[in-house]
PDB file of C-alpha atoms in Angstrom:
ATOM      1  CA  MET A  77     -64.436  10.399 127.676  1.00 60.00           C
ATOM      2  CA  GLN A  78     -60.970  11.815 128.236  1.00 72.00           C
ATOM      3  CA  ASP A  79     -59.255  13.933 125.634  1.00 90.00           C
ATOM      4  CA  ILE A  80     -55.894  12.627 124.472  1.00 96.00           C
ATOM      5  CA  GLN A  81     -53.035  15.096 124.344  1.00 97.00           C
ATOM      6  CA  THR A  82     -50.006  13.983 122.322  1.00 98.00           C
ATOM      7  CA  HIS A  83     -46.549  15.388 123.009  1.00 98.00           C
ATOM      8  CA  THR A  84     -42.941  14.752 122.067  1.00 98.00           C
ATOM      9  CA  LEU A  85     -40.014  14.627 124.474  1.00 98.00           C
ATOM     10  CA  ALA A  86     -36.684  15.204 122.751  1.00 97.00           C
ATOM     11  CA  ILE A  87     -33.988  13.233 124.560  1.00 97.00           C
ATOM     12  CA  PRO A  88     -30.619  11.977 123.325  1.00 96.00           C
ATOM     13  CA  GLY A  89     -31.122   9.577 120.427  1.00 97.00           C
ATOM     14  CA  VAL A  90     -34.908   9.794 120.066  1.00 98.00           C
ATOM     15  CA  ASP A  91     -37.965  11.979 119.830  1.00 98.00           C
ATOM     16  CA  LEU A  92     -40.130  10.138 122.334  1.00 98.00           C
ATOM     17  CA  VAL A  93     -43.855  10.464 121.592  1.00 98.00           C
ATOM     18  CA  TYR A  94     -46.292  10.059 124.469  1.00 98.00           C
ATOM     19  CA  ASP A  95     -49.990  10.552 125.121  1.00 98.00           C
ATOM     20  CA  VAL A  96     -51.691  12.031 128.163  1.00 98.00           C
ATOM     21  CA  ARG A  97     -55.275  11.340 129.206  1.00 97.00           C
ATOM     22  CA  GLY A  98     -56.332  13.594 132.044  1.00 96.00           C
ATOM     23  CA  PRO A  99     -54.709  16.553 133.802  1.00 95.00           C
ATOM     24  CA  LEU A 100     -51.046  17.222 134.437  1.00 94.00           C
ATOM     25  CA  PRO A 101     -50.171  17.368 137.209  1.00 92.00           C
ATOM     26  CA  PRO A 102     -52.590  14.592 138.205  1.00 93.00           C
ATOM     27  CA  ALA A 103     -55.651  15.718 140.159  1.00 88.00           C
ATOM     28  CA  GLY A 104     -57.329  13.856 142.988  1.00 84.00           C
ATOM     29  CA  ALA A 105     -56.031  11.059 145.170  1.00 84.00           C
ATOM     30  CA  HIS A 106     -54.552   8.830 142.483  1.00 93.00           C
ATOM     31  CA  ARG A 107     -51.055   8.789 141.041  1.00 96.00           C
ATOM     32  CA  ALA A 108     -50.539   8.961 137.303  1.00 98.00           C
ATOM     33  CA  LEU A 109     -50.867   5.533 135.709  1.00 98.00           C
ATOM     34  CA  LEU A 110     -48.266   4.645 133.089  1.00 98.00           C
ATOM     35  CA  MET A 111     -49.178   1.829 130.668  1.00 98.00           C
ATOM     36  CA  ILE A 112     -46.344   0.268 128.669  1.00 98.00           C
ATOM     37  CA  GLY A 113     -45.780  -2.674 126.344  1.00 97.00           C
ATOM     38  CA  GLN A 114     -43.064  -4.021 124.067  1.00 95.00           C
ATOM     39  CA  PRO A 115     -42.962  -4.277 121.113  1.00 94.00           C
ATOM     40  CA  MET A 116     -46.434  -2.806 121.477  1.00 93.00           C
ATOM     41  CA  ALA A 117     -46.773   0.954 121.199  1.00 96.00           C
ATOM     42  CA  ALA A 118     -49.369   3.246 122.789  1.00 97.00           C
ATOM     43  CA  GLU A 119     -52.129   2.077 120.449  1.00 96.00           C
ATOM     44  CA  GLY A 120     -52.223  -1.213 122.326  1.00 95.00           C
ATOM     45  CA  PHE A 121     -53.875   0.473 125.306  1.00 97.00           C
ATOM     46  CA  THR A 122     -56.797   2.133 123.514  1.00 96.00           C
ATOM     47  CA  ALA A 123     -59.256  -0.370 125.005  1.00 96.00           C
ATOM     48  CA  LEU A 124     -57.822  -0.348 128.540  1.00 97.00           C
ATOM     49  CA  ALA A 125     -56.997   3.311 129.208  1.00 97.00           C
ATOM     50  CA  PRO A 126     -60.590   4.656 128.882  1.00 97.00           C
ATOM     51  CA  HIS A 127     -61.584   2.604 131.935  1.00 97.00           C
ATOM     52  CA  PHE A 128     -59.436   4.875 134.151  1.00 97.00           C
ATOM     53  CA  THR A 129     -61.069   8.272 133.694  1.00 96.00           C
ATOM     54  CA  ASP A 130     -60.414   9.071 137.367  1.00 95.00           C
ATOM     55  CA  ARG A 131     -56.657   8.929 136.740  1.00 96.00           C
ATOM     56  CA  THR A 132     -54.165  10.648 134.539  1.00 97.00           C
ATOM     57  CA  VAL A 133     -53.066   7.888 132.149  1.00 98.00           C
ATOM     58  CA  LEU A 134     -49.766   8.032 130.282  1.00 98.00           C
ATOM     59  CA  THR A 135     -48.921   5.866 127.277  1.00 98.00           C
ATOM     60  CA  TYR A 136     -45.963   6.085 124.920  1.00 98.00           C
ATOM     61  CA  ASP A 137     -44.265   4.594 121.893  1.00 98.00           C
ATOM     62  CA  PRO A 138     -40.949   3.000 122.904  1.00 98.00           C
ATOM     63  CA  ARG A 139     -37.764   4.178 121.223  1.00 97.00           C
ATOM     64  CA  GLY A 140     -37.749   3.140 117.567  1.00 96.00           C
ATOM     65  CA  LEU A 141     -41.357   1.910 117.575  1.00 96.00           C
ATOM     66  CA  GLY A 142     -44.496   3.599 116.314  1.00 96.00           C
ATOM     67  CA  ARG A 143     -44.131   7.357 116.351  1.00 98.00           C
ATOM     68  CA  SER A 144     -40.915   7.532 118.408  1.00 98.00           C
ATOM     69  CA  VAL A 145     -38.269   8.047 115.761  1.00 96.00           C
ATOM     70  CA  ARG A 146     -34.808   7.150 116.961  1.00 95.00           C
ATOM     71  CA  LYS A 147     -31.717   9.087 115.962  1.00 96.00           C
ATOM     72  CA  ASP A 148     -29.034   6.943 117.540  1.00 95.00           C
ATOM     73  CA  GLY A 149     -28.442   4.725 114.504  1.00 94.00           C
ATOM     74  CA  ARG A 150     -29.362   1.565 116.418  1.00 95.00           C
ATOM     75  CA  SER A 151     -32.077  -1.028 115.889  1.00 95.00           C
ATOM     76  CA  ASP A 152     -31.916  -3.042 119.113  1.00 96.00           C
ATOM     77  CA  HIS A 153     -34.560  -2.758 121.833  1.00 97.00           C
ATOM     78  CA  THR A 154     -33.088  -3.144 125.302  1.00 98.00           C
ATOM     79  CA  PRO A 155     -34.760  -2.902 128.710  1.00 98.00           C
ATOM     80  CA  GLN A 156     -31.894  -0.730 129.901  1.00 98.00           C
ATOM     81  CA  GLN A 157     -32.356   1.926 127.217  1.00 98.00           C
ATOM     82  CA  GLN A 158     -36.127   1.875 127.452  1.00 98.00           C
ATOM     83  CA  ALA A 159     -36.009   2.189 131.234  1.00 98.00           C
ATOM     84  CA  ALA A 160     -33.698   5.191 130.861  1.00 98.00           C
ATOM     85  CA  ASP A 161     -36.188   6.731 128.429  1.00 98.00           C
ATOM     86  CA  LEU A 162     -39.060   6.201 130.876  1.00 98.00           C
ATOM     87  CA  HIS A 163     -37.055   7.731 133.696  1.00 98.00           C
ATOM     88  CA  ALA A 164     -36.475  10.776 131.517  1.00 98.00           C
ATOM     89  CA  LEU A 165     -40.214  10.978 130.808  1.00 98.00           C
ATOM     90  CA  VAL A 166     -41.233  10.686 134.472  1.00 98.00           C
ATOM     91  CA  GLN A 167     -38.654  13.311 135.397  1.00 98.00           C
ATOM     92  CA  ALA A 168     -39.698  15.689 132.632  1.00 98.00           C
ATOM     93  CA  LEU A 169     -43.377  15.485 133.558  1.00 97.00           C
ATOM     94  CA  GLU A 170     -42.634  15.690 137.293  1.00 96.00           C
ATOM     95  CA  VAL A 171     -45.223  12.995 138.038  1.00 96.00           C
ATOM     96  CA  GLY A 172     -43.192  10.450 139.997  1.00 93.00           C
ATOM     97  CA  PRO A 173     -43.699   8.135 141.592  1.00 98.00           C
ATOM     98  CA  VAL A 174     -46.190   6.688 139.122  1.00 98.00           C
ATOM     99  CA  ASP A 175     -48.168   3.475 139.126  1.00 98.00           C
ATOM    100  CA  VAL A 176     -47.267   1.248 136.180  1.00 98.00           C
ATOM    101  CA  PHE A 177     -49.173  -1.405 134.299  1.00 98.00           C
ATOM    102  CA  ALA A 178     -46.647  -3.147 132.078  1.00 98.00           C
ATOM    103  CA  SER A 179     -47.280  -6.089 129.799  1.00 98.00           C
ATOM    104  CA  SER A 180     -45.029  -8.532 127.986  1.00 98.00           C
ATOM    105  CA  GLY A 181     -41.695  -6.935 127.082  1.00 98.00           C
ATOM    106  CA  GLY A 182     -42.927  -3.732 128.679  1.00 98.00           C
ATOM    107  CA  ALA A 183     -42.977  -5.556 132.005  1.00 98.00           C
ATOM    108  CA  VAL A 184     -39.291  -6.354 131.553  1.00 98.00           C
ATOM    109  CA  THR A 185     -38.573  -2.684 130.912  1.00 98.00           C
ATOM    110  CA  ALA A 186     -40.559  -1.783 134.026  1.00 98.00           C
ATOM    111  CA  LEU A 187     -38.540  -4.217 136.149  1.00 98.00           C
ATOM    112  CA  GLU A 188     -35.368  -2.514 134.952  1.00 98.00           C
ATOM    113  CA  LEU A 189     -36.898   0.878 135.748  1.00 98.00           C
ATOM    114  CA  VAL A 190     -37.606  -0.267 139.308  1.00 98.00           C
ATOM    115  CA  ALA A 191     -34.095  -1.705 139.606  1.00 98.00           C
ATOM    116  CA  THR A 192     -32.376   1.467 138.401  1.00 98.00           C
ATOM    117  CA  HIS A 193     -34.799   4.219 139.454  1.00 98.00           C
ATOM    118  CA  PRO A 194     -36.930   2.759 142.264  1.00 97.00           C
ATOM    119  CA  GLY A 195     -38.233   6.180 143.261  1.00 97.00           C
ATOM    120  CA  ASP A 196     -40.044   6.470 139.934  1.00 98.00           C
ATOM    121  CA  VAL A 197     -42.550   3.675 140.571  1.00 98.00           C
ATOM    122  CA  ALA A 198     -44.963   3.221 143.482  1.00 98.00           C
ATOM    123  CA  THR A 199     -46.758   0.088 142.264  1.00 98.00           C
ATOM    124  CA  LEU A 200     -45.763  -2.060 139.295  1.00 98.00           C
ATOM    125  CA  VAL A 201     -48.156  -4.613 137.871  1.00 98.00           C
ATOM    126  CA  ALA A 202     -45.909  -6.776 135.684  1.00 98.00           C
ATOM    127  CA  HIS A 203     -48.120  -8.792 133.342  1.00 98.00           C
ATOM    128  CA  GLU A 204     -46.527 -11.922 131.856  1.00 98.00           C
ATOM    129  CA  PRO A 205     -42.950 -10.701 131.290  1.00 98.00           C
ATOM    130  CA  PRO A 206     -41.104 -13.030 128.868  1.00 98.00           C
ATOM    131  CA  ILE A 207     -37.885 -13.768 130.770  1.00 98.00           C
ATOM    132  CA  ASN A 208     -36.100 -16.999 129.879  1.00 98.00           C
ATOM    133  CA  ALA A 209     -33.815 -16.953 132.912  1.00 98.00           C
ATOM    134  CA  VAL A 210     -36.650 -17.678 135.366  1.00 98.00           C
ATOM    135  CA  LEU A 211     -37.608 -20.932 133.607  1.00 98.00           C
ATOM    136  CA  PRO A 212     -36.272 -24.372 134.563  1.00 98.00           C
ATOM    137  CA  ASP A 213     -35.963 -25.071 130.824  1.00 98.00           C
ATOM    138  CA  ALA A 214     -34.289 -21.752 130.005  1.00 98.00           C
ATOM    139  CA  THR A 215     -31.849 -23.298 127.530  1.00 98.00           C
ATOM    140  CA  ALA A 216     -34.670 -25.014 125.661  1.00 98.00           C
ATOM    141  CA  ALA A 217     -36.644 -21.749 125.620  1.00 98.00           C
ATOM    142  CA  GLU A 218     -33.675 -20.042 123.978  1.00 98.00           C
ATOM    143  CA  ARG A 219     -33.583 -22.826 121.408  1.00 98.00           C
ATOM    144  CA  ALA A 220     -37.304 -22.372 120.727  1.00 98.00           C
ATOM    145  CA  ARG A 221     -36.739 -18.637 120.284  1.00 98.00           C
ATOM    146  CA  ALA A 222     -33.952 -19.370 117.824  1.00 98.00           C
ATOM    147  CA  GLY A 223     -36.397 -21.586 115.942  1.00 97.00           C
ATOM    148  CA  PHE A 224     -38.870 -18.826 115.112  1.00 96.00           C
ATOM    149  CA  TYR A 225     -35.996 -16.461 114.326  1.00 97.00           C
ATOM    150  CA  GLU A 226     -34.549 -18.970 111.855  1.00 97.00           C
ATOM    151  CA  ALA A 227     -37.969 -19.501 110.255  1.00 95.00           C
ATOM    152  CA  TYR A 228     -38.269 -15.726 109.845  1.00 96.00           C
ATOM    153  CA  GLN A 229     -34.820 -15.420 108.326  1.00 97.00           C
ATOM    154  CA  ALA A 230     -35.450 -18.293 105.920  1.00 96.00           C
ATOM    155  CA  LYS A 231     -38.993 -17.573 104.764  1.00 95.00           C
ATOM    156  CA  GLY A 232     -40.173 -14.201 106.042  1.00 95.00           C
ATOM    157  CA  SER A 233     -42.743 -12.887 108.470  1.00 95.00           C
ATOM    158  CA  GLY A 234     -45.518 -15.428 107.804  1.00 95.00           C
ATOM    159  CA  ALA A 235     -43.303 -18.382 108.595  1.00 95.00           C
ATOM    160  CA  GLY A 236     -41.670 -16.556 111.499  1.00 96.00           C
ATOM    161  CA  MET A 237     -44.958 -15.549 113.077  1.00 95.00           C
ATOM    162  CA  ALA A 238     -46.390 -19.044 112.674  1.00 96.00           C
ATOM    163  CA  ALA A 239     -43.373 -20.464 114.490  1.00 96.00           C
ATOM    164  CA  PHE A 240     -43.675 -17.753 117.141  1.00 96.00           C
ATOM    165  CA  ILE A 241     -47.322 -18.633 117.772  1.00 95.00           C
ATOM    166  CA  ALA A 242     -46.410 -22.302 117.985  1.00 96.00           C
ATOM    167  CA  MET A 243     -43.814 -21.476 120.634  1.00 97.00           C
ATOM    168  CA  THR A 244     -45.952 -19.162 122.719  1.00 97.00           C
ATOM    169  CA  SER A 245     -48.987 -21.476 122.674  1.00 96.00           C
ATOM    170  CA  TRP A 246     -47.023 -24.622 123.581  1.00 97.00           C
ATOM    171  CA  GLN A 247     -48.110 -26.133 126.888  1.00 97.00           C
ATOM    172  CA  GLY A 248     -45.411 -26.817 129.453  1.00 98.00           C
ATOM    173  CA  GLU A 249     -41.658 -27.097 129.090  1.00 98.00           C
ATOM    174  CA  PHE A 250     -40.017 -27.193 125.671  1.00 98.00           C
ATOM    175  CA  THR A 251     -39.329 -30.900 125.349  1.00 98.00           C
ATOM    176  CA  ASP A 252     -38.096 -33.101 122.509  1.00 97.00           C
ATOM    177  CA  ALA A 253     -41.736 -33.393 121.426  1.00 97.00           C
ATOM    178  CA  TYR A 254     -41.851 -29.655 120.804  1.00 97.00           C
ATOM    179  CA  PHE A 255     -38.718 -29.645 118.658  1.00 97.00           C
ATOM    180  CA  ALA A 256     -39.842 -32.732 116.723  1.00 97.00           C
ATOM    181  CA  GLN A 257     -42.894 -30.923 115.352  1.00 95.00           C
ATOM    182  CA  PRO A 258     -43.004 -30.018 111.664  1.00 94.00           C
ATOM    183  CA  ALA A 259     -42.753 -26.332 110.870  1.00 92.00           C
ATOM    184  CA  PRO A 260     -46.222 -24.780 111.190  1.00 93.00           C
ATOM    185  CA  ASP A 261     -47.996 -23.564 108.078  1.00 92.00           C
ATOM    186  CA  PRO A 262     -48.822 -19.833 108.232  1.00 92.00           C
ATOM    187  CA  ALA A 263     -52.193 -20.637 106.665  1.00 92.00           C
ATOM    188  CA  MET A 264     -53.120 -22.449 109.880  1.00 90.00           C
ATOM    189  CA  PHE A 265     -53.225 -19.027 111.523  1.00 87.00           C
ATOM    190  CA  GLY A 266     -54.819 -17.176 108.619  1.00 88.00           C
ATOM    191  CA  MET A 267     -51.526 -15.677 107.446  1.00 88.00           C
ATOM    192  CA  ALA A 268     -50.001 -15.517 103.999  1.00 89.00           C
ATOM    193  CA  ALA A 269     -46.706 -17.237 103.317  1.00 85.00           C
ATOM    194  CA  ASP A 270     -45.499 -14.393 101.077  1.00 89.00           C
ATOM    195  CA  ASP A 271     -42.065 -13.003 101.869  1.00 91.00           C
ATOM    196  CA  ASP A 272     -41.713  -9.233 101.514  1.00 91.00           C
ATOM    197  CA  GLY A 273     -37.949  -9.438 102.032  1.00 93.00           C
ATOM    198  CA  THR A 274     -37.771  -7.416 105.250  1.00 93.00           C
ATOM    199  CA  ARG A 275     -35.995  -8.860 108.285  1.00 95.00           C
ATOM    200  CA  ASP A 276     -36.280  -6.084 110.868  1.00 94.00           C
ATOM    201  CA  ASP A 277     -39.485  -7.049 112.676  1.00 94.00           C
ATOM    202  CA  PRO A 278     -38.910  -6.198 116.372  1.00 95.00           C
ATOM    203  CA  LEU A 279     -40.664  -9.370 117.495  1.00 94.00           C
ATOM    204  CA  LEU A 280     -39.199 -11.889 115.045  1.00 95.00           C
ATOM    205  CA  SER A 281     -35.667 -10.561 114.539  1.00 96.00           C
ATOM    206  CA  GLN A 282     -32.904 -10.538 117.135  1.00 97.00           C
ATOM    207  CA  ASN A 283     -33.528  -6.848 117.820  1.00 96.00           C
ATOM    208  CA  SER A 284     -35.467  -7.599 120.998  1.00 96.00           C
ATOM    209  CA  TRP A 285     -33.500 -10.588 122.303  1.00 97.00           C
ATOM    210  CA  ALA A 286     -32.155  -8.420 125.132  1.00 98.00           C
ATOM    211  CA  ILE A 287     -35.662  -8.500 126.578  1.00 98.00           C
ATOM    212  CA  THR A 288     -36.004 -12.269 126.842  1.00 98.00           C
ATOM    213  CA  ASP A 289     -32.339 -12.481 127.884  1.00 98.00           C
ATOM    214  CA  TYR A 290     -32.945 -10.125 130.817  1.00 98.00           C
ATOM    215  CA  ARG A 291     -31.831 -11.402 134.229  1.00 98.00           C
ATOM    216  CA  PRO A 292     -33.779  -9.803 137.064  1.00 98.00           C
ATOM    217  CA  ASP A 293     -31.886  -9.239 140.314  1.00 98.00           C
ATOM    218  CA  ALA A 294     -34.240 -10.412 143.049  1.00 98.00           C
ATOM    219  CA  SER A 295     -32.240  -8.748 145.820  1.00 98.00           C
ATOM    220  CA  VAL A 296     -32.413  -5.359 144.114  1.00 98.00           C
ATOM    221  CA  LEU A 297     -36.088  -5.639 143.218  1.00 98.00           C
ATOM    222  CA  THR A 298     -37.238  -6.814 146.639  1.00 98.00           C
ATOM    223  CA  ALA A 299     -35.190  -4.091 148.338  1.00 98.00           C
ATOM    224  CA  ALA A 300     -36.856  -1.354 146.278  1.00 98.00           C
ATOM    225  CA  PRO A 301     -39.690   0.669 147.835  1.00 98.00           C
ATOM    226  CA  THR A 302     -41.842  -0.267 144.832  1.00 98.00           C
ATOM    227  CA  ARG A 303     -44.713  -2.673 145.362  1.00 98.00           C
ATOM    228  CA  ILE A 304     -44.310  -5.275 142.602  1.00 98.00           C
ATOM    229  CA  VAL A 305     -47.274  -7.428 141.610  1.00 98.00           C
ATOM    230  CA  VAL A 306     -46.688 -10.179 139.056  1.00 98.00           C
ATOM    231  CA  ALA A 307     -49.793 -10.859 136.960  1.00 98.00           C
ATOM    232  CA  VAL A 308     -50.745 -13.902 134.886  1.00 98.00           C
ATOM    233  CA  GLY A 309     -53.757 -14.461 132.615  1.00 98.00           C
ATOM    234  CA  GLU A 310     -56.232 -17.147 133.627  1.00 97.00           C
ATOM    235  CA  GLU A 311     -56.366 -18.402 130.020  1.00 96.00           C
ATOM    236  CA  SER A 312     -52.573 -18.422 129.671  1.00 96.00           C
ATOM    237  CA  ALA A 313     -52.031 -21.398 131.976  1.00 96.00           C
ATOM    238  CA  GLY A 314     -49.140 -23.605 130.898  1.00 97.00           C
ATOM    239  CA  THR A 315     -47.940 -21.338 128.099  1.00 98.00           C
ATOM    240  CA  TYR A 316     -44.521 -19.719 127.844  1.00 98.00           C
ATOM    241  CA  THR A 317     -45.443 -16.298 129.251  1.00 98.00           C
ATOM    242  CA  ALA A 318     -47.572 -17.780 132.024  1.00 98.00           C
ATOM    243  CA  ARG A 319     -44.622 -19.917 133.057  1.00 98.00           C
ATOM    244  CA  THR A 320     -42.264 -16.936 132.992  1.00 98.00           C
ATOM    245  CA  ALA A 321     -44.719 -14.960 135.131  1.00 98.00           C
ATOM    246  CA  LEU A 322     -44.871 -17.761 137.685  1.00 98.00           C
ATOM    247  CA  GLY A 323     -41.092 -18.080 137.585  1.00 98.00           C
ATOM    248  CA  LEU A 324     -40.611 -14.374 138.234  1.00 98.00           C
ATOM    249  CA  ALA A 325     -43.137 -14.426 141.068  1.00 98.00           C
ATOM    250  CA  ALA A 326     -41.300 -17.331 142.688  1.00 98.00           C
ATOM    251  CA  LEU A 327     -37.986 -15.509 142.306  1.00 98.00           C
ATOM    252  CA  LEU A 328     -39.475 -12.529 144.145  1.00 98.00           C
ATOM    253  CA  GLY A 329     -40.980 -14.727 146.866  1.00 98.00           C
ATOM    254  CA  GLN A 330     -44.597 -14.138 145.940  1.00 98.00           C
ATOM    255  CA  GLU A 331     -47.496 -15.722 144.093  1.00 97.00           C
ATOM    256  CA  ALA A 332     -48.691 -14.378 140.767  1.00 98.00           C
ATOM    257  CA  VAL A 333     -52.055 -12.602 140.759  1.00 98.00           C
ATOM    258  CA  VAL A 334     -54.532 -14.007 138.238  1.00 98.00           C
ATOM    259  CA  PHE A 335     -56.029 -11.592 135.718  1.00 98.00           C
ATOM    260  CA  PRO A 336     -58.864 -12.238 133.247  1.00 97.00           C
ATOM    261  CA  SER A 337     -58.208 -13.573 129.762  1.00 96.00           C
ATOM    262  CA  HIS A 338     -54.812 -14.244 128.169  1.00 94.00           C
ATOM    263  CA  HIS A 339     -51.527 -12.547 127.269  1.00 95.00           C
ATOM    264  CA  GLY A 340     -53.437  -9.849 125.385  1.00 93.00           C
ATOM    265  CA  GLY A 341     -56.300  -9.750 127.862  1.00 94.00           C
ATOM    266  CA  PHE A 342     -56.496  -5.949 127.886  1.00 96.00           C
ATOM    267  CA  LEU A 343     -56.863  -5.677 124.100  1.00 94.00           C
ATOM    268  CA  GLY A 344     -60.164  -4.874 122.484  1.00 89.00           C
ATOM    269  CA  GLY A 345     -59.630  -6.685 119.201  1.00 77.00           C
ATOM    270  CA  GLU A 346     -57.592  -3.974 117.513  1.00 72.00           C
ATOM    271  CA  PHE A 347     -54.840  -6.485 116.735  1.00 69.00           C
ATOM    272  CA  GLY A 348     -57.109  -9.444 116.013  1.00 69.00           C
ATOM    273  CA  TYR A 349     -56.314 -10.664 119.506  1.00 75.00           C
ATOM    274  CA  ALA A 350     -59.350  -9.665 121.535  1.00 83.00           C
ATOM    275  CA  GLY A 351     -59.298 -10.027 125.279  1.00 91.00           C
ATOM    276  CA  LYS A 352     -61.663  -8.868 127.999  1.00 95.00           C
ATOM    277  CA  PRO A 353     -60.642  -5.251 128.550  1.00 96.00           C
ATOM    278  CA  GLU A 354     -63.537  -4.306 130.835  1.00 97.00           C
ATOM    279  CA  GLU A 355     -62.954  -7.258 133.163  1.00 97.00           C
ATOM    280  CA  PHE A 356     -59.212  -6.760 132.923  1.00 97.00           C
ATOM    281  CA  ALA A 357     -59.541  -3.093 133.893  1.00 98.00           C
ATOM    282  CA  ALA A 358     -61.688  -3.987 136.903  1.00 98.00           C
ATOM    283  CA  ARG A 359     -59.051  -6.435 138.117  1.00 98.00           C
ATOM    284  CA  LEU A 360     -56.262  -3.929 137.535  1.00 98.00           C
ATOM    285  CA  ARG A 361     -58.167  -1.323 139.512  1.00 98.00           C
ATOM    286  CA  GLU A 362     -58.573  -3.776 142.417  1.00 98.00           C
ATOM    287  CA  VAL A 363     -54.854  -4.512 142.445  1.00 98.00           C
ATOM    288  CA  LEU A 364     -53.838  -0.854 142.233  1.00 98.00           C
ATOM    289  CA  ASP A 365     -56.300   0.238 144.916  1.00 95.00           C
ATOM    290  CA  ALA A 366     -55.043  -2.495 147.239  1.00 94.00           C
ATOM    291  CA  GLY A 367     -51.740  -0.675 147.313  1.00 83.00           C
TER     292      GLY A 367
END
């Protein structure tokens, strides 16, 4: 089992906290492997990272999340700022180019990193990035996003999260049938309807809308030296993030690579959202080694 070394990188506006498993600089034939999520912090990779003991694995808490305390007075989470932070980290550690496994909003950040600093990334595995612009029903997806935001603003996190789950589990395009549904009861998902009064959740507020509003530039991404692999969960078929993954793959002129499990397929149950981390890690290793 690898020891975990935790460090802090002080850069403008944030003390960025990151974890290192394995030696720096990396030893052996493999590049360092950076694992990122959004709004997930480093703790989301505790089940996946131990399967890569032959690599140096880097995880981090994005600016303003988890242990990375921001000092810039802002609350928004943008791919542009997060990509700049990751570039600073790769530069400071002198480990580039790295391989990157990026999931959900982290995959959007990683796309921006490739677009702006292509020399930082050798292979990017972008797992189910939530990008509205690649959907044929992009306008309806924005309306569905506004729906869970409005539920959160009106009734708090239970109502907001219930509406979010309803959106992300919906099969196919967001049609009139979707919007005609009654508001879901948080109890259906084992959540309390209590409202604690806070409205700054990075998932349910507008703080992370820049992620789903991101517009990837296919010409820039395909011209980069980075090998980009778009990944989709086999159990995600038809859902919002599966459709965005397929849309991104089509934009880049490729087919998405199927991974085990669902949107949280690499999780070990630490968020009540267990996937198949061992199988997921084996598939990730296959994809990385193919590069």
